[in-house]
Amino acid sequence: MLVVMQEGASEAQTESVIGRLVTMGFTVHRSTGVRHTLLGGVGPQDDFDPAELEVMEGVKECHRIVSPYKLASRSFKPEGTVIKIGDVEIGGNRVVFMGGPCSVESEEQMETTAAVVAAAGARIIRGGAFKPRSSPYSFQGMGEEGLQIMRRAADRHQLLVISEVMDQSQIPLLLQYSDILQVGARNMQNFNLIRELGHTRKPVLLKRGIAATIEELLLSAEYIMSGGNYEVMLCERGIRTFETATRNTMDISAIPVLKKLTHLPVIADPSHGTGKRDYVLAMARASIAAGADGLLVEVHPNPERAASDGAQTLRPEQFSEMTRQCKAIAAVLDRSA
Ligand code: PEP
Ligand code: MN
């Protein structure tokens, strides 16, 4: 149920509609738009007549949200969500670049990377400290020490940090060191984890599962939002298809589809989307052209020596060239970068 309050509706009128929704058994989520306050009533009631609320003082209109996800639906926040972290805005006019290695490996590696990504115009550094590896014998990440190393490098270069949380037990550590918590493709439907992230108040980047539909991705976002954490961004990172020429198939069409269905910012990860360094630049350009609000890209001072995902990792000069080209594409779309 979506209740749109009239422009200038008083707080008392809004409170009284909230009270009525609660009495009817709805959980109410409030969204303050540029002109209107929107009240999203999420609950078990399907046989309810919206006209009952429409007659209340201050109510402009009221209708059912027909999609299975409610809070993530564009109708809940038609103008789009902008996530603000310090002076960085994700989902606004400016396209945001996030770059860094797949895994944090050393102080020196992160210092060099931070200098490279900052100089290229990125505002956020990435790096995994807890790694979801297909093999239990592969490098599993540096854990807390890795987070400390990345935080120090980020602070020296005025960057924000994004890092992956694989398990509920890691949430406190990630909250301490990271500005954005990444949920990896393998964990998109780890419902205990995403429900718990709904109780935090840190922005979450939710990656699309390797075989997840767009609707499933949005339902996972709904898990986080229904806990009260509305700062969710979605990430297209390629899906598994019959194709073997690339590691995954980068679903560029998911970007405009998501922009239509949801108000949440959409980020593209052409590194995991292709699995091969040679294709990352083209897919980065395509993602920005398709309307992505930002890019998440792997870059390493020496990809041949990377502890993980070296084959898809850009060299420093390639990362700079990527941001240069993507800024030019953003400008054509009347966006800054
Ligand atoms: C990563 O970002 O390094 C990662 C493991 O990504 P994904 O979950 O998309 O595979
Ligand atoms: Mn990786």
Short mmCIF file of C-alpha atoms and ligand atoms in Angstrom, two decimals, residues 101-103 126 128 131-132 164 182-187 207-208 210 235 237 247-248 269 272 296 298 308-309 312, ligand 1:
data_model
loop_
_atom_site.label_atom_id
_atom_site.label_comp_id
_atom_site.label_asym_id
_atom_site.label_seq_id
_atom_site.Cartn_x
_atom_site.Cartn_y
_atom_site.Cartn_z
CA PRO A 101 42.21 -4.89 -5.98
CA CYS A 102 40.10 -7.99 -5.60
CA SER A 103 41.90 -8.72 -2.31
CA ARG A 126 37.61 -1.43 -2.91
CA GLY A 128 38.29 -7.76 -0.09
CA LYS A 131 37.09 -13.55 0.21
CA PRO A 132 34.41 -15.94 -1.03
CA GLU A 164 32.70 -7.46 1.40
CA GLN A 182 29.39 -5.26 -0.08
CA VAL A 183 27.25 -8.37 -0.29
CA GLY A 184 28.81 -10.67 -2.87
CA ALA A 185 27.03 -12.54 -5.63
CA ARG A 186 27.21 -15.80 -3.69
CA ASN A 187 25.49 -14.23 -0.72
CA LYS A 207 25.55 -7.81 -5.98
CA ARG A 208 23.33 -9.79 -8.29
CA ILE A 210 25.26 -15.58 -10.46
CA CYS A 235 25.29 -4.13 -8.63
CA ARG A 237 28.25 -8.14 -12.08
CA ARG A 247 33.76 -15.66 -17.13
CA ASN A 248 30.19 -14.35 -16.81
CA ASP A 269 31.05 -4.32 -12.13
CA HIS A 272 33.53 -9.88 -12.63
CA LEU A 296 33.14 -1.01 -9.34
CA GLU A 298 39.37 -4.21 -10.03
CA SER A 308 42.96 -13.28 -6.69
CA ASP A 309 41.23 -12.34 -9.95
CA GLN A 312 40.30 -9.49 -14.92
C1 PEP B 1 34.57 -9.33 -5.54
O1 PEP B 1 34.04 -8.20 -5.64
O2 PEP B 1 35.79 -9.50 -5.48
C2 PEP B 1 33.70 -10.53 -5.62
C3 PEP B 1 34.03 -11.66 -5.03
O3 PEP B 1 32.61 -10.31 -6.38
P1 PEP B 1 31.34 -11.25 -6.73
O4 PEP B 1 30.64 -11.46 -5.44
O5 PEP B 1 30.59 -10.42 -7.71
O6 PEP B 1 31.88 -12.52 -7.33
#
